Coordinates of C-alpha atoms in Angstrom, one line a residue:
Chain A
X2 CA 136.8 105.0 92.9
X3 CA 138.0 101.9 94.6
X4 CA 140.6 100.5 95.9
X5 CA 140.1 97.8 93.0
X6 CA 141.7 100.8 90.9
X7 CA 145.1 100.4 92.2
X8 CA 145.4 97.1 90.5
X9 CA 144.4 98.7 87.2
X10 CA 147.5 97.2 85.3
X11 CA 149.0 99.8 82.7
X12 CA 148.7 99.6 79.1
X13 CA 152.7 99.0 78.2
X14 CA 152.1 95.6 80.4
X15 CA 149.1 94.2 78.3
X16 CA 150.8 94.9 75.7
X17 CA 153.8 92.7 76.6
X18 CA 151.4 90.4 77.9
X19 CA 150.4 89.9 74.2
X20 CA 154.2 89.3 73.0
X21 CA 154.6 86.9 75.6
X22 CA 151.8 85.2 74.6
X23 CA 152.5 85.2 70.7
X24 CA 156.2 83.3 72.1
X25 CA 154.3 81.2 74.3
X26 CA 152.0 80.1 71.4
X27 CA 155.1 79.0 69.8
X28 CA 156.9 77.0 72.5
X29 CA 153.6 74.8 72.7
X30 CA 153.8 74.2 69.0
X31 CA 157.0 73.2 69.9
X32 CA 155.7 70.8 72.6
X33 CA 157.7 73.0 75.3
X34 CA 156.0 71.9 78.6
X35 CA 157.8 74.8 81.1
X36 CA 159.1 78.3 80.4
X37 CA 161.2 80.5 82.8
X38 CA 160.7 84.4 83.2
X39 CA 164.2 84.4 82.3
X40 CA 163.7 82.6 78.9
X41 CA 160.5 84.9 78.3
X42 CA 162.9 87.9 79.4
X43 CA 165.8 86.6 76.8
X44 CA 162.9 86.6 73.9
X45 CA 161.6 89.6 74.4
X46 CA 164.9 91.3 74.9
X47 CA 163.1 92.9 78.4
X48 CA 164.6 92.5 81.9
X49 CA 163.4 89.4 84.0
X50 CA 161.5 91.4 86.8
X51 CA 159.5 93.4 84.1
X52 CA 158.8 90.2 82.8
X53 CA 157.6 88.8 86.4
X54 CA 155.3 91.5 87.7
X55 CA 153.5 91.8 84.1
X56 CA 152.7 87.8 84.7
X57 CA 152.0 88.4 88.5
X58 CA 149.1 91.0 87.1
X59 CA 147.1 88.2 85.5
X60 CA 147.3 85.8 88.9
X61 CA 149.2 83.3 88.3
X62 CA 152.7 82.2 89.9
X63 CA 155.2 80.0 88.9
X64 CA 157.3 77.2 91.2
X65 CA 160.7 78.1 92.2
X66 CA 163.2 76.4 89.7
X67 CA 160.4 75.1 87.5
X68 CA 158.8 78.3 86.0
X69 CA 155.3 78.1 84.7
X70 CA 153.9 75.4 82.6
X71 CA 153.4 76.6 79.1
X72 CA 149.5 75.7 78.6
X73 CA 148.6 77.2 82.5
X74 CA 150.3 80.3 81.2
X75 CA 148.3 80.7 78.1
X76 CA 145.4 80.3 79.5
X77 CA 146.0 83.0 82.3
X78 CA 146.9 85.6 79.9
X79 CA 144.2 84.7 77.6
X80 CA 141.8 85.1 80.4
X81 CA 143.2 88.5 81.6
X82 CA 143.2 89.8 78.3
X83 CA 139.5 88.6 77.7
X84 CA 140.4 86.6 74.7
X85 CA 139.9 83.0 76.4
X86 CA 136.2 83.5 73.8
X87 CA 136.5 84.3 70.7
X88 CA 135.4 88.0 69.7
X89 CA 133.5 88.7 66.6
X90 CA 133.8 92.0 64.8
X91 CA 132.9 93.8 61.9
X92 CA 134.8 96.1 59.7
X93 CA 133.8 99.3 58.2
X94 CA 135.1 100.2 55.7
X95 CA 136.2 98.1 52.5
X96 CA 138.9 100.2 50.8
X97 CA 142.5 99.1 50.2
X98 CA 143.2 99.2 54.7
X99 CA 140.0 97.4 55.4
X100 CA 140.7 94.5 52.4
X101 CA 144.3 94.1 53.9
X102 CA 142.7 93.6 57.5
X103 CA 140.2 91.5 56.2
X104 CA 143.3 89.4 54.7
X105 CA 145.2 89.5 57.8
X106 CA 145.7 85.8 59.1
X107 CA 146.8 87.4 62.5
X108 CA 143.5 88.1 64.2
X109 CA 141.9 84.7 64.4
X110 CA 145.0 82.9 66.5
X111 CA 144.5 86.3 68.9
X112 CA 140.5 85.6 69.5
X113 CA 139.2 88.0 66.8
X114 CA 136.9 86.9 64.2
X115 CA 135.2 89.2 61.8
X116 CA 132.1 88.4 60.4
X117 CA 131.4 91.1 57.8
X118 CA 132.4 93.9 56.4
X119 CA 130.7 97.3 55.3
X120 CA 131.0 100.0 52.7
X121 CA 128.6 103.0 51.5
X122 CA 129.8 102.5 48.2
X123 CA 127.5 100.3 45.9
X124 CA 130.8 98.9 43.8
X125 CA 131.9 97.2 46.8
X126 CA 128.9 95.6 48.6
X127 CA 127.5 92.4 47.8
X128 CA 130.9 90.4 47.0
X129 CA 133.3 88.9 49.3
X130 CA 136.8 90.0 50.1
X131 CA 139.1 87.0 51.6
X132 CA 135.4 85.0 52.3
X133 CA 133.7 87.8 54.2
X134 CA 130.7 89.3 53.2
X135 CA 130.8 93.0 52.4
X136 CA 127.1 94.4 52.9
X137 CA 126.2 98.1 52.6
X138 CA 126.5 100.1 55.3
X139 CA 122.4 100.7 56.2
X140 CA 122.4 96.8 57.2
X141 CA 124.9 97.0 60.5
X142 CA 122.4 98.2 62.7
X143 CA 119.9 95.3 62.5
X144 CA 123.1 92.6 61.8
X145 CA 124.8 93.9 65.3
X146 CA 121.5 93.9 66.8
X147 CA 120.9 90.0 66.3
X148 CA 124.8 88.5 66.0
X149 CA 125.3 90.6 69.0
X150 CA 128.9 92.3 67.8
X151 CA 130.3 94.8 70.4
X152 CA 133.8 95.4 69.0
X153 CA 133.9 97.2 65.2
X154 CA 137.1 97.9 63.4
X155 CA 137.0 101.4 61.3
X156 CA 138.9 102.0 58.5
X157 CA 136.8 104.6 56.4
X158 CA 138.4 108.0 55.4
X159 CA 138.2 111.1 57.8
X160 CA 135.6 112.7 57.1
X161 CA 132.8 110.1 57.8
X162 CA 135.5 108.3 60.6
X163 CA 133.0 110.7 63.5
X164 CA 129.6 110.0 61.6
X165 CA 130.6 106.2 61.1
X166 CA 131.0 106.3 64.8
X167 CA 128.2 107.7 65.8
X168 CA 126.4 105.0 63.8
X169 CA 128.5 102.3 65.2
X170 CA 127.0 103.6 69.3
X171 CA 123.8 103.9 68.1
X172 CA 123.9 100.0 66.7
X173 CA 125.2 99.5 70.3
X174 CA 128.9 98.4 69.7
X175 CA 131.2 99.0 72.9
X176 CA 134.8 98.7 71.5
X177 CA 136.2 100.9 68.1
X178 CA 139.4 99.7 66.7
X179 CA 140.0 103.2 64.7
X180 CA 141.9 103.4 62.2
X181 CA 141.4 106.6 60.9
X182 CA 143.4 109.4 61.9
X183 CA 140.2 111.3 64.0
X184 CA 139.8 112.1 67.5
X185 CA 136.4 110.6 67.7
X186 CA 133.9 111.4 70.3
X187 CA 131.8 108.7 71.8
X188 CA 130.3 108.6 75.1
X189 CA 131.3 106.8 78.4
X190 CA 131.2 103.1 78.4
X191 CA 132.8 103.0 74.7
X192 CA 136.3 102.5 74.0
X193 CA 138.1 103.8 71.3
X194 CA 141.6 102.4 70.7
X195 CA 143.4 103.9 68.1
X196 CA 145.9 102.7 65.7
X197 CA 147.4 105.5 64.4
X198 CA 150.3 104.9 61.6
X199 CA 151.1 108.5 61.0
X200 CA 151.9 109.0 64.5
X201 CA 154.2 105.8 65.2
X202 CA 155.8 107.4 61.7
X203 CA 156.8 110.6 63.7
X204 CA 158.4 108.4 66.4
X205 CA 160.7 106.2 64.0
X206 CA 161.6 109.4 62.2
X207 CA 162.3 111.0 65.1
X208 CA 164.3 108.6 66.9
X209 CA 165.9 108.2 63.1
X210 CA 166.8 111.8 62.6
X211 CA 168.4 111.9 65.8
X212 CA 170.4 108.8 65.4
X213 CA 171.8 110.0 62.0
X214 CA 172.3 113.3 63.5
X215 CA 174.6 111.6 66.6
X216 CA 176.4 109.6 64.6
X217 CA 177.3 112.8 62.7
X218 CA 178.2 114.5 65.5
X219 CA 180.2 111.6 66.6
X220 CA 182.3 111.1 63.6
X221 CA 183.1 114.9 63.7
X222 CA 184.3 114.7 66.9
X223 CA 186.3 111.7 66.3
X224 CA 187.9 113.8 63.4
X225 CA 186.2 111.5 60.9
X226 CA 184.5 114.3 58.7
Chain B
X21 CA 175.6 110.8 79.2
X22 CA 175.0 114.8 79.2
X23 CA 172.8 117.8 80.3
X24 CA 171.1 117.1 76.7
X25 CA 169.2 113.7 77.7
X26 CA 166.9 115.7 80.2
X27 CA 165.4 117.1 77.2
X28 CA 164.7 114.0 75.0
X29 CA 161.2 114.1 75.1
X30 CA 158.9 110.9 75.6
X31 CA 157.0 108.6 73.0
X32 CA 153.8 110.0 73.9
X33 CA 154.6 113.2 72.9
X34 CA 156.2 112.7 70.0
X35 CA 152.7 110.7 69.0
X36 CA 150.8 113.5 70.1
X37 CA 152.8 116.2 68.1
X38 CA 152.1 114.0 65.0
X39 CA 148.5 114.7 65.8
X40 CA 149.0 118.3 66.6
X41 CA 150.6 118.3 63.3
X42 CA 147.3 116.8 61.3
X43 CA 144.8 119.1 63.0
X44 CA 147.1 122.4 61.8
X45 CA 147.0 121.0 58.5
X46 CA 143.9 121.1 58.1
X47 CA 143.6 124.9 59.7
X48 CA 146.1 125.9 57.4
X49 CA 143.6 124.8 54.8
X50 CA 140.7 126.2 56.3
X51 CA 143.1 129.5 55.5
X52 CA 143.2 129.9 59.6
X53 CA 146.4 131.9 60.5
X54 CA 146.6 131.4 64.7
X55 CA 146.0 129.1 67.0
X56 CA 145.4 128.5 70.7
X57 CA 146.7 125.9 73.2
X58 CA 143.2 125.7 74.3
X59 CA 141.6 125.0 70.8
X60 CA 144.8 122.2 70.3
X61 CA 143.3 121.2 73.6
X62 CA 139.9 120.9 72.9
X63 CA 140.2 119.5 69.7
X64 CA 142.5 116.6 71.0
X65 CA 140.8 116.0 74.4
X66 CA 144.1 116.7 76.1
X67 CA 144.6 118.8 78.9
X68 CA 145.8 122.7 77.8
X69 CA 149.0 122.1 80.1
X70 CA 149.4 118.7 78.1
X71 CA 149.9 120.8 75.1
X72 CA 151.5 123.6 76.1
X73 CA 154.2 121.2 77.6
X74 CA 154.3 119.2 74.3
X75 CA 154.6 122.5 72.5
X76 CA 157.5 123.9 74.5
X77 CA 159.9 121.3 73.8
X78 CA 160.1 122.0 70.0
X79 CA 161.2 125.5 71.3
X80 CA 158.8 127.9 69.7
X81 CA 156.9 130.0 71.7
X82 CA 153.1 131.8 71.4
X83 CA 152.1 135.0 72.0
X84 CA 150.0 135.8 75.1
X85 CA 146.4 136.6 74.0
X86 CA 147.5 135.4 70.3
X87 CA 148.6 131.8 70.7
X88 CA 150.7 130.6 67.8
X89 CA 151.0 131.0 64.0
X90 CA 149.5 128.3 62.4
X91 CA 152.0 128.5 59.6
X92 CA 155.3 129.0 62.3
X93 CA 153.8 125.7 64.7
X94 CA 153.9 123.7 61.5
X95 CA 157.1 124.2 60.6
X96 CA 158.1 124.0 63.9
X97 CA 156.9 120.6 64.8
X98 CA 157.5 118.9 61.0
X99 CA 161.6 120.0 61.8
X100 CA 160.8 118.5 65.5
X101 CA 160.4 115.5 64.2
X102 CA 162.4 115.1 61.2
X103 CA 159.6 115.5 58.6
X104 CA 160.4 118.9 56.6
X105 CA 162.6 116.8 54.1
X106 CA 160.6 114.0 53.1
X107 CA 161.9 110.3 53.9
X108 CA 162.5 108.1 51.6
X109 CA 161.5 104.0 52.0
X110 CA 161.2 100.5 51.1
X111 CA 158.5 98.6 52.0
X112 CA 159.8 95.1 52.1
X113 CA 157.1 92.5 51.5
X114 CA 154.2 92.9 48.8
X115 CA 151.7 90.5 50.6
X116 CA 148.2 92.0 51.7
X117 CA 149.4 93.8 54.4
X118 CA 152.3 95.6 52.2
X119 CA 150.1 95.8 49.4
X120 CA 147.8 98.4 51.7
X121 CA 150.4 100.3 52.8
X122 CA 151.2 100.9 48.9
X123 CA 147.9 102.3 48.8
X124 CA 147.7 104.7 52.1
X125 CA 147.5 107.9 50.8
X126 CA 148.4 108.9 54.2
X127 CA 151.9 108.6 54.4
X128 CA 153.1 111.3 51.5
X129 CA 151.3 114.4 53.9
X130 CA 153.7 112.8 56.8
X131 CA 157.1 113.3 54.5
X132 CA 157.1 109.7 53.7
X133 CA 157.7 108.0 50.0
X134 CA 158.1 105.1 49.3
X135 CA 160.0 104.5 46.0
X136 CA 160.4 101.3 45.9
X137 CA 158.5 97.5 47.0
X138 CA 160.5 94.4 47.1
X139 CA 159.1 90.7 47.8
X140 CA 160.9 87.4 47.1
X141 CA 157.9 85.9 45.4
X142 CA 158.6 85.9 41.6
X143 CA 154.7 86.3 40.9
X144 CA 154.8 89.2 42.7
X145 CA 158.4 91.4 41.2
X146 CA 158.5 93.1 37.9
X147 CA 154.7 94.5 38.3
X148 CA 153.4 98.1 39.7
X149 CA 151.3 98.2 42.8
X150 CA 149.5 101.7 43.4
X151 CA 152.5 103.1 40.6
X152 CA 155.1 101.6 43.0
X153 CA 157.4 99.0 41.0
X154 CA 157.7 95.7 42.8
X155 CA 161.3 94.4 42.7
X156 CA 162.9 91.0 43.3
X157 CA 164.4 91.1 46.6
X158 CA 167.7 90.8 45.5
X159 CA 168.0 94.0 44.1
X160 CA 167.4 95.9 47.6
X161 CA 171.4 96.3 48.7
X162 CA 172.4 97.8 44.8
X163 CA 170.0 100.0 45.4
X164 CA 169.6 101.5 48.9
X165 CA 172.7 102.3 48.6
X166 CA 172.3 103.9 44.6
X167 CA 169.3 106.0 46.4
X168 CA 171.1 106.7 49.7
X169 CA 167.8 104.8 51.9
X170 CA 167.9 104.7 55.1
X171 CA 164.0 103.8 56.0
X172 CA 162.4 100.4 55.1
X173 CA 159.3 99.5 56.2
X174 CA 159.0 95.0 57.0
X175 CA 155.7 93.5 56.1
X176 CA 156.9 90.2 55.9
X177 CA 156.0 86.7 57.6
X178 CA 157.4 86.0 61.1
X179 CA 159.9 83.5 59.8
X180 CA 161.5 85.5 57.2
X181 CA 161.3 88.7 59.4
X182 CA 164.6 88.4 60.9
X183 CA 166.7 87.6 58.1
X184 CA 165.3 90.0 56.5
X185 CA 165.7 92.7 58.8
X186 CA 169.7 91.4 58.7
X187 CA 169.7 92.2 54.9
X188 CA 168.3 95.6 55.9
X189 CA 171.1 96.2 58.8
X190 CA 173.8 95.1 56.0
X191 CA 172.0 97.3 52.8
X192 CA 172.6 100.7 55.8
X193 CA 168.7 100.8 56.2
X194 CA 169.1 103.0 60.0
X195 CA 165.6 102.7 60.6
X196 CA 163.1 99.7 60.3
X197 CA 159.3 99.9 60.8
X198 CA 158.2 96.5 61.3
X199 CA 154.7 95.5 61.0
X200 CA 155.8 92.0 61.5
X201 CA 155.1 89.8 65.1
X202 CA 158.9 89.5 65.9
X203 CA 161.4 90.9 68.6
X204 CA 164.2 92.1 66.0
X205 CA 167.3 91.7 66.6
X206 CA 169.3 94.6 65.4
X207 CA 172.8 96.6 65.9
X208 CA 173.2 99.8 67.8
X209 CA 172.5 102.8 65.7
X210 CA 169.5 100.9 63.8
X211 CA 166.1 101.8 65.1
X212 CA 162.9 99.9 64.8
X213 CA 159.4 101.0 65.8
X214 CA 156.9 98.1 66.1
X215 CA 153.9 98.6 64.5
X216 CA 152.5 95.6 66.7
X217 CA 148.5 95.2 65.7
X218 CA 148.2 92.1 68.4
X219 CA 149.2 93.8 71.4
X220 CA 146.5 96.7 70.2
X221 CA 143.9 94.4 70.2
X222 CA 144.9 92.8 72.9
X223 CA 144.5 96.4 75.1
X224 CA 141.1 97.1 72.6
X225 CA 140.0 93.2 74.1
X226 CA 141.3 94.3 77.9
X227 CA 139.3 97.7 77.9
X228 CA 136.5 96.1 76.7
X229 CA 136.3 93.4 78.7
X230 CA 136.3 95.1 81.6
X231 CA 133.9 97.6 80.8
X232 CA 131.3 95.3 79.7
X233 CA 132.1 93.4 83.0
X234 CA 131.7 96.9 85.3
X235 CA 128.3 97.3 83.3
X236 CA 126.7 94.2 84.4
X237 CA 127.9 94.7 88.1
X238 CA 126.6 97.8 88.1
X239 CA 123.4 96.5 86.4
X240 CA 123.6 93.9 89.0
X241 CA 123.6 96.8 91.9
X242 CA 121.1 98.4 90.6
X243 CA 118.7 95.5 91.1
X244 CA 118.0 95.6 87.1
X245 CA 119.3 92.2 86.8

């Protein structure tokens, strides 16, 4: 422990960071030269100060009356983010989730830019889904070895999600996208992020359930029902 | 405002619930009949007060020495969050991305269904994906309301997202789980829950980044570089 940890920024703010970024992508499409916190605040539906202190994390300021310029801003978050190189990945895991990542146009403008895929099962190595190579599974080692891939993206079913892993440490990858729904074990200096769909699933039907329930209780009181 | 919003519970809870939910599952399978906050614990990585907290606020309670029934937590937590009647949904969009979600066995075990796809591409309608039927998008208002919906799930591109989202709000869809890049615009009493893949790389990238950075300074240190 340091006192470096203090500045430690919280997930929820690299997370915006990335919206702000996906708008600011946009405005220099649009050959927008400046953008306020106010007009990033107004997009993103989020007050302007939240807005501020989630740039003021990635070092850079803006001028008084001007705002930032559109390209300097870009490039601060992209370098905060660590996504000012390109990273390459590979994806494990070729059934009908890993085919619709490997057909999702989305990574490439955010720095991500998978090189193979893998598969234990014979029927799918050896072809190429949306111009990536599927390989079998017994070749990642020696291909992470010598392309030098640290970040993997796993979309294989439960039950070989931990083995998978395992494999993955042992080729030396650092970063597992996981999209299975497994608390995985790996050791320190490996980062797991996972992307779990059936637990953003319980949120909206939570939030849902109670919505319909208010309004319910709302039109009851209001002598509706 | 009321007594009641103390107890609304935060996001991460609800997620890790959803987990809880998974691992007794697959105890009730393994023909277990109780379960500890401890072995919840362990098998999570959580804290034991973290899940004893979580617990508590769907308002069962355990048995000192016995922990809870395996059978009674499940129920407990599925009427938590609104899952012991299954939801019904549209997935809107039947491009790569919606195409995949047709095929995740996942979501049926979570109380989800989706009856119906819908996708303005003519190629696309009239065809069954996964034994879903794909529908012109046109048909969507007739019937949600026909099939009382209330859930639709947006895989569309950015540009038609929000218009789409609008024929959602006017059709009575309540809740909208959008995997697409865009800040929604939607009335009060409609809920969406961003499924935002970007911004998870983008803390995936950020984690990373920084670890492999605190390696090579500690390298560095060390004198091995």
């Amino acid at each position: 422990m340091n006192a470096d940890m203090k500045k430690v920024p919280k997930i929820p703010s690299i997370r915006r960071l990335a919206n702000y970024l996906h708008l600011l992508k946009k405005m220099r499409e649009d050959s927008k030269e400046h953008v306020s916190t106010t007009l990033l605040a107004k997009e993103t539906h989020l007050e302007p100060i939240v807005v501020r202190k989630d740039l003021e994390i990635t070092g850079i300021s803006g001028q008084p009356g001007v705002g930032y310029r559109v390209d300097h801003l870009i490039a601060a978050i992209e370098k905060f983010i660590g996504w000012n190189n390109t990273s390459e990945a590979f994806i494990v895991g070729a059934g009908s989730l890993g085919r619709a990542l490997l057909g999702y146009k989305g990574f490439e403008s955010h720095g991500l830019k998978v090189l193979a895929a893998f598969d234990c099962d014979p029927s799918k190595t050896d072809t190429e889904i949306h111009g990536v190579p599927v390989f079998e599974m017994e070749k990642l080692p020696n291909l992470a070895a010598r392309l030098n891939i640290r970040m993997a993206i796993l979309c294989v079913p439960e039950k070989s999600a931990q083995s998978c892993a395992d494999m993955l440490v042992s080729a030396g990858i650092k970063g597992i996208w996981n999209f299975s729904p497994v608390n995985l074990k790996v050791p320190a200096g490996v980062v797991v992020q996972n992307e779990d769909l059936a637990s953003s699933l319980a949120v909206l039907s939570f939030k849902l359930s109670k919505n319909i329930q208010r309004a319910a209780e709302e039109a009851a009181a209001n002598g509706v029902l």
